[in-house]
PDB file of C-alpha atoms in Angstrom:
ATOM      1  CA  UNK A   3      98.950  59.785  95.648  1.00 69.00           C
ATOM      2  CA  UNK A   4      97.897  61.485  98.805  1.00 64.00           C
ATOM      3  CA  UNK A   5      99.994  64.951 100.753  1.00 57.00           C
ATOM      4  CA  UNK A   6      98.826  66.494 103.394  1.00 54.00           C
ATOM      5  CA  UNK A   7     100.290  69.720 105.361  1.00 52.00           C
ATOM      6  CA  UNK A   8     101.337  69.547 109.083  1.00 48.00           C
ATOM      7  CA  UNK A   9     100.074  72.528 111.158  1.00 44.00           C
ATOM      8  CA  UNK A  10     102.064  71.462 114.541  1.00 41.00           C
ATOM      9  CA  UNK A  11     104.739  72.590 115.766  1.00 39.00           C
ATOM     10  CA  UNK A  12     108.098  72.350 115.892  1.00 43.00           C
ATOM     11  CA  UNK A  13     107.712  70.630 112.883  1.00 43.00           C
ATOM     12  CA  UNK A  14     109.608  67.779 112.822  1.00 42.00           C
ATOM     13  CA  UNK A  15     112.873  67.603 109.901  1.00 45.00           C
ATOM     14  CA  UNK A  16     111.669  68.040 106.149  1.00 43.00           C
ATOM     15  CA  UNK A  17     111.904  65.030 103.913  1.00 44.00           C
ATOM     16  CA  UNK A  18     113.864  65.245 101.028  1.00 60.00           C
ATOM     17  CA  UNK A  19     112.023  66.362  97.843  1.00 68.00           C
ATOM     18  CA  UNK A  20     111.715  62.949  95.186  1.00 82.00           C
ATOM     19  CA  UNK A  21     114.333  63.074  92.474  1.00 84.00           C
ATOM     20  CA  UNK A  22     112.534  65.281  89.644  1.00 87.00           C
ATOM     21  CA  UNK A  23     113.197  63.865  85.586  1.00 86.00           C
ATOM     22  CA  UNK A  24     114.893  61.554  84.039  1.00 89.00           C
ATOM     23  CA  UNK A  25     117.146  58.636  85.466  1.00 94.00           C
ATOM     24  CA  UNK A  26     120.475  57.238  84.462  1.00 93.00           C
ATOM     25  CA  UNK A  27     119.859  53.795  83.646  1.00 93.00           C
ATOM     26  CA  UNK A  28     123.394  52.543  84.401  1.00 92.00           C
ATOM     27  CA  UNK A  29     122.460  54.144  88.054  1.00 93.00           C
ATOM     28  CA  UNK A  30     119.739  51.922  88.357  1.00 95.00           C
ATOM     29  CA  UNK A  31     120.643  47.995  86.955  1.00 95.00           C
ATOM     30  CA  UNK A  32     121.622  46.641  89.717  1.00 94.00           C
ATOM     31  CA  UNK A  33     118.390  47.425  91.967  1.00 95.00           C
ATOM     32  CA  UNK A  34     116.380  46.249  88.327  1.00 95.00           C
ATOM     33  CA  UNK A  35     118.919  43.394  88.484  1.00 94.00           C
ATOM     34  CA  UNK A  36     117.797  42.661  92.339  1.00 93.00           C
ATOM     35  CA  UNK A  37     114.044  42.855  92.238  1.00 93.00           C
ATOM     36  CA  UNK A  38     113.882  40.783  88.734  1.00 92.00           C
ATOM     37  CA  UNK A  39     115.848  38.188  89.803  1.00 92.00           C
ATOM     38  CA  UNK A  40     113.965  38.149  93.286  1.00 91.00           C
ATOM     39  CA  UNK A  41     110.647  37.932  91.779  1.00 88.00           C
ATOM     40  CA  UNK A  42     111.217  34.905  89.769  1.00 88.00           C
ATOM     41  CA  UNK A  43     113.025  32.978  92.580  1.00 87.00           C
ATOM     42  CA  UNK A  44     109.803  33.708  94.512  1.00 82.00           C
ATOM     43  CA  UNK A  45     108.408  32.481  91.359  1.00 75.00           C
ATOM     44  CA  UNK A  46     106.096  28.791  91.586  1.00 67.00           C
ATOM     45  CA  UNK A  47     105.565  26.476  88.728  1.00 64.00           C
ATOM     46  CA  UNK A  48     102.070  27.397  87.834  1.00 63.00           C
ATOM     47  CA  UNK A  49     103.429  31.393  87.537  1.00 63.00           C
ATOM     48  CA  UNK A  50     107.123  30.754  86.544  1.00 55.00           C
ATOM     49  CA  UNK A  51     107.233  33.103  83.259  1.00 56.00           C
ATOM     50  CA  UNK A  52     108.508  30.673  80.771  1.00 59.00           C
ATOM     51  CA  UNK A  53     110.507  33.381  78.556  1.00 66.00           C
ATOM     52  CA  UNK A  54     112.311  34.013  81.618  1.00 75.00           C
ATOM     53  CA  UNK A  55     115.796  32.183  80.735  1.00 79.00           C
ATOM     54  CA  UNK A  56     117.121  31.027  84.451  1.00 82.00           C
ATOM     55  CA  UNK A  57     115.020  29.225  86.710  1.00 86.00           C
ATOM     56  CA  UNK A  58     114.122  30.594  90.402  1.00 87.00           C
ATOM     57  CA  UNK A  59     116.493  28.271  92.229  1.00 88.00           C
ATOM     58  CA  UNK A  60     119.238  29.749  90.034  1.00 88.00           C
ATOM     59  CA  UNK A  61     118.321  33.179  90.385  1.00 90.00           C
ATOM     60  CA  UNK A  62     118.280  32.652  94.544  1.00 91.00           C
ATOM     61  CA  UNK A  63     121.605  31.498  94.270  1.00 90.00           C
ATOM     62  CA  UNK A  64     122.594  34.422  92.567  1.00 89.00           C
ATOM     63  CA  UNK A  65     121.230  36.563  94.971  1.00 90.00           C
ATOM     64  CA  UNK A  66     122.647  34.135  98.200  1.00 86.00           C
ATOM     65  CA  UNK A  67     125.908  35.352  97.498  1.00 74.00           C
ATOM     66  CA  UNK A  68     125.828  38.293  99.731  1.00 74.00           C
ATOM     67  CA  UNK A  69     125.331  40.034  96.516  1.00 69.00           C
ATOM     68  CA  UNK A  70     129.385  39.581  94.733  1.00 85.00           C
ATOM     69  CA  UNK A  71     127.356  37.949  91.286  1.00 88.00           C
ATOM     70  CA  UNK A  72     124.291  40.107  91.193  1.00 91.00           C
ATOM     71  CA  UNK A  73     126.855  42.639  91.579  1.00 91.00           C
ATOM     72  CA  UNK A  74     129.493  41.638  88.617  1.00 90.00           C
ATOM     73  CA  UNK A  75     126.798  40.675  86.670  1.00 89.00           C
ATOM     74  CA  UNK A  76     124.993  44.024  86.618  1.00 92.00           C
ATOM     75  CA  UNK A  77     128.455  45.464  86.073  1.00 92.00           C
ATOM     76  CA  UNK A  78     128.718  43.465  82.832  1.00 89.00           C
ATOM     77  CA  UNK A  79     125.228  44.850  81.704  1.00 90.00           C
ATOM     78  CA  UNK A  80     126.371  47.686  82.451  1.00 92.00           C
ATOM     79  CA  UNK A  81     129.426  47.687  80.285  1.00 90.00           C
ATOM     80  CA  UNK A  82     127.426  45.680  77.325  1.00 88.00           C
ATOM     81  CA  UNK A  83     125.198  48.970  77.330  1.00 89.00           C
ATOM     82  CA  UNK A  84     127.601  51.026  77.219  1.00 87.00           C
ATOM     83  CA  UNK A  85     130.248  49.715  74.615  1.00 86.00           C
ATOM     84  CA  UNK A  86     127.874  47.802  72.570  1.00 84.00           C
ATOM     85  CA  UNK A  87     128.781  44.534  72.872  1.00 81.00           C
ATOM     86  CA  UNK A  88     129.330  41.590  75.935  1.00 76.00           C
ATOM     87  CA  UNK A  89     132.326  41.733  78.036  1.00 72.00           C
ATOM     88  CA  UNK A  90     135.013  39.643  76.364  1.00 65.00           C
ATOM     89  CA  UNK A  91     137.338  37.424  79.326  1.00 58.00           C
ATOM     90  CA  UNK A  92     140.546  38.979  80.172  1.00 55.00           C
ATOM     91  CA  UNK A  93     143.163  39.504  77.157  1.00 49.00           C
ATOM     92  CA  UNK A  94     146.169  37.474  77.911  1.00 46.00           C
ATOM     93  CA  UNK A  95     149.770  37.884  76.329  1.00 47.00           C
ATOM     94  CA  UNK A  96     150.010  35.670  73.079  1.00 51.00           C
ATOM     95  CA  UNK A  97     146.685  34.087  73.574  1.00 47.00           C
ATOM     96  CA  UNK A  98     144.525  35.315  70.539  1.00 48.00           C
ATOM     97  CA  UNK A  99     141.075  36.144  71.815  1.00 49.00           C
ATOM     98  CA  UNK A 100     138.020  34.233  70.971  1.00 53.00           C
ATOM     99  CA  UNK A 101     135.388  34.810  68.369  1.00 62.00           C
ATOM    100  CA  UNK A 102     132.070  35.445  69.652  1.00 62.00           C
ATOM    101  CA  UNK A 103     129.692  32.222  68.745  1.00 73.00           C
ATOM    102  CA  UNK A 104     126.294  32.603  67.956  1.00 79.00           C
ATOM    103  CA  UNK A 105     124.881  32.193  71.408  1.00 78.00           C
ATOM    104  CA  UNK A 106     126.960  35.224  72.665  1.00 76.00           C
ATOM    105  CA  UNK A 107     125.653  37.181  69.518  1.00 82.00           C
ATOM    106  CA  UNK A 108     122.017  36.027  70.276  1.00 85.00           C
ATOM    107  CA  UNK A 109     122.952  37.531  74.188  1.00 81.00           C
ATOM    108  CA  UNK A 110     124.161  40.573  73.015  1.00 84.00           C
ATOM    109  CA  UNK A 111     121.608  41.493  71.104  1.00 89.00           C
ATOM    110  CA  UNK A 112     119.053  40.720  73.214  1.00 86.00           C
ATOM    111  CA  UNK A 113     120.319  43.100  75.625  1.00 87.00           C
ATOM    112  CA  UNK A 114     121.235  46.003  74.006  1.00 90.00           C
ATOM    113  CA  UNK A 115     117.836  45.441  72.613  1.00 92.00           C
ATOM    114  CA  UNK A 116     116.225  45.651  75.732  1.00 91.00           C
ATOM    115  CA  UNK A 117     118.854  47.913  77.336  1.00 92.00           C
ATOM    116  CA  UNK A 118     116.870  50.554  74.559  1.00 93.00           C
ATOM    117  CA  UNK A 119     113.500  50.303  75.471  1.00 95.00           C
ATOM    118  CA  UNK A 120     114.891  50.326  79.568  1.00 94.00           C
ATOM    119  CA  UNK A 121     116.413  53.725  78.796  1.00 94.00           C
ATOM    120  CA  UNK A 122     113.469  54.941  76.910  1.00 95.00           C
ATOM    121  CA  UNK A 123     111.672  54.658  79.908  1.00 96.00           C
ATOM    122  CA  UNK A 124     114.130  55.723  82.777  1.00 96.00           C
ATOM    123  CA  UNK A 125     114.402  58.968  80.851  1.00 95.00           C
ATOM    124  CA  UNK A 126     110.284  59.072  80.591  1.00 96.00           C
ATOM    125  CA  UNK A 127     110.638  58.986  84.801  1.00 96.00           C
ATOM    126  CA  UNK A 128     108.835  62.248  86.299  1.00 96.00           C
ATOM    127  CA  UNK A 129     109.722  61.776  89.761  1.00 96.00           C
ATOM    128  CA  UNK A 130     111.760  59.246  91.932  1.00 95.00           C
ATOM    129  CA  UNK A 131     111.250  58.034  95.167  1.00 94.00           C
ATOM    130  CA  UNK A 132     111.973  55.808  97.808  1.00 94.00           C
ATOM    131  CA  UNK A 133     109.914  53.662 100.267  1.00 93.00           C
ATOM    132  CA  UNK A 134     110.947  51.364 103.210  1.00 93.00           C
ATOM    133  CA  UNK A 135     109.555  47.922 103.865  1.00 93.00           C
ATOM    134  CA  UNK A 136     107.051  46.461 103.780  1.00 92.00           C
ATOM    135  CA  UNK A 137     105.874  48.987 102.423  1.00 94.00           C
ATOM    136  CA  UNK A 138     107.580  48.699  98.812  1.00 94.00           C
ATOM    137  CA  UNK A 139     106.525  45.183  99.041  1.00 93.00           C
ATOM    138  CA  UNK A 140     102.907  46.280  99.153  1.00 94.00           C
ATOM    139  CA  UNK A 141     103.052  48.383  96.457  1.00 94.00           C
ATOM    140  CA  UNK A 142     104.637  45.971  94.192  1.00 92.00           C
ATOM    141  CA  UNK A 143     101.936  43.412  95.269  1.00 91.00           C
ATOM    142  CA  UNK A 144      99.328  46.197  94.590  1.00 92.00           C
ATOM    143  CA  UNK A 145      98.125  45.553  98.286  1.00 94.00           C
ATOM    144  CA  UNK A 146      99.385  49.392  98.823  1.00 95.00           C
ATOM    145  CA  UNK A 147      97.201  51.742  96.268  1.00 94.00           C
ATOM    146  CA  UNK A 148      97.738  55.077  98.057  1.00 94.00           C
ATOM    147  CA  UNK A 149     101.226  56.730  98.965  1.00 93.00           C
ATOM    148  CA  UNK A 150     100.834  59.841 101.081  1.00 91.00           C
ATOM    149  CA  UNK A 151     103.781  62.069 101.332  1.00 89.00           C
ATOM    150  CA  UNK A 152     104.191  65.570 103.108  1.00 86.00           C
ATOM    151  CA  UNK A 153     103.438  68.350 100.534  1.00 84.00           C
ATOM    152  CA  UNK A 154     106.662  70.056 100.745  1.00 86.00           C
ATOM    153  CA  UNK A 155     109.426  71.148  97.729  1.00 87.00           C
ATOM    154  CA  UNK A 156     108.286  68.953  94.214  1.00 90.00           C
ATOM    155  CA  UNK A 157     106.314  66.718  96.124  1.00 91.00           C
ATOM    156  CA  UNK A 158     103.682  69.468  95.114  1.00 92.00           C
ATOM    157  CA  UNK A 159     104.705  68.889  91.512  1.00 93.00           C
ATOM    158  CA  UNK A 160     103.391  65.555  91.617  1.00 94.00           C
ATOM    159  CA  UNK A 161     100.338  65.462  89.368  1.00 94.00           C
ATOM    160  CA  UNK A 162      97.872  62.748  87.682  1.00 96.00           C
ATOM    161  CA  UNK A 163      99.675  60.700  85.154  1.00 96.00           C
ATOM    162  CA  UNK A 164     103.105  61.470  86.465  1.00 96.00           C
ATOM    163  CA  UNK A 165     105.403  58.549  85.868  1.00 97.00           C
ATOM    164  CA  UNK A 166     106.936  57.067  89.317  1.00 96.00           C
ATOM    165  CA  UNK A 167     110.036  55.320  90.002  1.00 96.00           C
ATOM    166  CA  UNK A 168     110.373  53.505  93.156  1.00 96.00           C
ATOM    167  CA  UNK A 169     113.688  51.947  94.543  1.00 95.00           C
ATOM    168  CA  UNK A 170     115.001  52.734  91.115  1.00 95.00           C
ATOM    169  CA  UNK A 171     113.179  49.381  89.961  1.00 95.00           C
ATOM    170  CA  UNK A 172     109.299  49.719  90.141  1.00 96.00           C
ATOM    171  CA  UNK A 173     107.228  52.357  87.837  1.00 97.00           C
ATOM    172  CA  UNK A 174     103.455  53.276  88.686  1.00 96.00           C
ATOM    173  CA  UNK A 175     101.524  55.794  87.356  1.00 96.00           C
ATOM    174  CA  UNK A 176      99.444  58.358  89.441  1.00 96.00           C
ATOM    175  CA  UNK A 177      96.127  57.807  88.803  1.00 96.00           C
ATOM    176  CA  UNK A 178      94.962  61.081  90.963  1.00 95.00           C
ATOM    177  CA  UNK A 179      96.194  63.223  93.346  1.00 95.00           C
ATOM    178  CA  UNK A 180      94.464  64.491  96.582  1.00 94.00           C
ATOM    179  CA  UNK A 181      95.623  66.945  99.408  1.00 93.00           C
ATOM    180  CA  UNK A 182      94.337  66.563 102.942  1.00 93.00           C
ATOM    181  CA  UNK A 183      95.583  69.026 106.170  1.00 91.00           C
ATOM    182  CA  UNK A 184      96.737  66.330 108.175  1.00 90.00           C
ATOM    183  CA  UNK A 185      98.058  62.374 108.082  1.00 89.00           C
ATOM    184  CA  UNK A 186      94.797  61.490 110.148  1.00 90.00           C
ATOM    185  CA  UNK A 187      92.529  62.925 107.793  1.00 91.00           C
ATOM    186  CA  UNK A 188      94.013  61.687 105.002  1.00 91.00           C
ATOM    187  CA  UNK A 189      93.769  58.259 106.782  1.00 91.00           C
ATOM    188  CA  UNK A 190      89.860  58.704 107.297  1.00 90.00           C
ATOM    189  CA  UNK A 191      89.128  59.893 103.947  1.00 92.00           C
ATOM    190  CA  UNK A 192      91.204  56.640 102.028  1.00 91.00           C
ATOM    191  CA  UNK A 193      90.234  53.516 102.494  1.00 88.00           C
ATOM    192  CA  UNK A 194      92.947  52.619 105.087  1.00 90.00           C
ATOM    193  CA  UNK A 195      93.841  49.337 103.813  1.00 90.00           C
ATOM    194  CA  UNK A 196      94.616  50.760 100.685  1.00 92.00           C
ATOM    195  CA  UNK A 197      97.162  53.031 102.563  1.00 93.00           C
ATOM    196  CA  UNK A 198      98.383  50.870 105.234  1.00 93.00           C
ATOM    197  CA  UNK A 199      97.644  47.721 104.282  1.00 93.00           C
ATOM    198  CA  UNK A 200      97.496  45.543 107.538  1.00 91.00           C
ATOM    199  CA  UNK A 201      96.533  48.283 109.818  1.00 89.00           C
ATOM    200  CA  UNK A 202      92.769  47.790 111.179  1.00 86.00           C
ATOM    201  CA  UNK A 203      92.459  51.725 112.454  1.00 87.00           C
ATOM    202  CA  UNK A 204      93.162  55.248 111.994  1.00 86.00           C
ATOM    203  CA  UNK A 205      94.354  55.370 115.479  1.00 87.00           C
ATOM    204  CA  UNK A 206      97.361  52.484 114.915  1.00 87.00           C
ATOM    205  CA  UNK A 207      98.110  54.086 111.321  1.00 85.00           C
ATOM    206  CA  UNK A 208      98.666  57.002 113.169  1.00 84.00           C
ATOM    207  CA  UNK A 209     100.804  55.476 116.088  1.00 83.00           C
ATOM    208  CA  UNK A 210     103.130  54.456 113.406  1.00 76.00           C
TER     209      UNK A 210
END
């Protein structure tokens, strides 16, 4: 994590501080929902986690939609999470509702299992951010290894072994924190790459 302080002036508009402590979980399922279901339809044969219970062609589809299922299926998490058990079907007049089998058991707790350990550590969250393509892509490749942000409001908080949340979906620890009076210098101190992967100069890194 790198911030540096802008001399110039005008200064241009400040950017918003990150989100400082813990994060609602419910607030953040259906970006989780998004970017698991996105990595394993990216997914190939030889890396295609086999505990993962839908295969990548069914998880594209489920993202194809223009996002209605990813949506009412993170709603349903939601509401699992919340009242403790899966979303029954709609109660109909003088049509006694269903039993749960033993596959819906094994589903529910599963996920209130998990749902547990996810809120554990959304709550353990020290800061959250956001980042726009490509560079969020980057950093969940770990191409990108160093995020520079201006050192203004809790940005200056940020300290080794904070916990980061990205896009509400992607923790990383910070390993250190340096400070550096200006983008360019931070840019010639860090191995640019590392910052900007793709970008072969300090000059075009800074024309960005």
């Amino acid at each position: 994590m790198a911030t540096s302080h802008r001399a110039t002036s005008p200064a241009p508009p400040r950017p918003q501080s990150p989100g400082v402590g813990g994060v609602p979980l419910s607030s953040a399922i259906g970006d989780l929902l998004r970017f698991v279901l996105s990595s394993n339809a990216a997914a190939t044969p030889a890396d295609e986690p086999a505990s993962f219970p839908l295969s990548p062609s069914y998880c594209a589809r489920l993202l194809d939609d223009g996002g209605d299922l990813c949506g009412k299926l993170a709603a349903g998490i939601v509401q699992c999470l919340e009242e403790g058990r899966l979303p029954g079907p709609p109660v109909a007049v003088g049509i006694p509702v269903a039993e749960e089998g033993p596959e819906e058991r094994e589903w529910e707790a599963v996920l209130l299992e998990k749902g547990a350990e996810l809120k554990l550590m959304y709550n353990a969250v020290d800061f959250e951010l956001h980042v726009q393509e490509p560079y969020f892509t980057q950093l969940r490749a770990e191409a990108k290894t160093v995020e520079g942000r201006l050192a203004t409001g809790d940005y200056n908080r940020i300290t080794q072994g904070s916990l980061l949340l990205f896009n509400k979906c992607l923790m990383l620890n910070v390993e250190a924190v340096r400070k550096y009076s200006s983008f360019s210098e931070m840019l010639q101190a860090e191995t640019i790459s590392n910052v900007l992967p793709g970008i072969s100069s300090v000059e075009e890194g800074i024309a960005l």
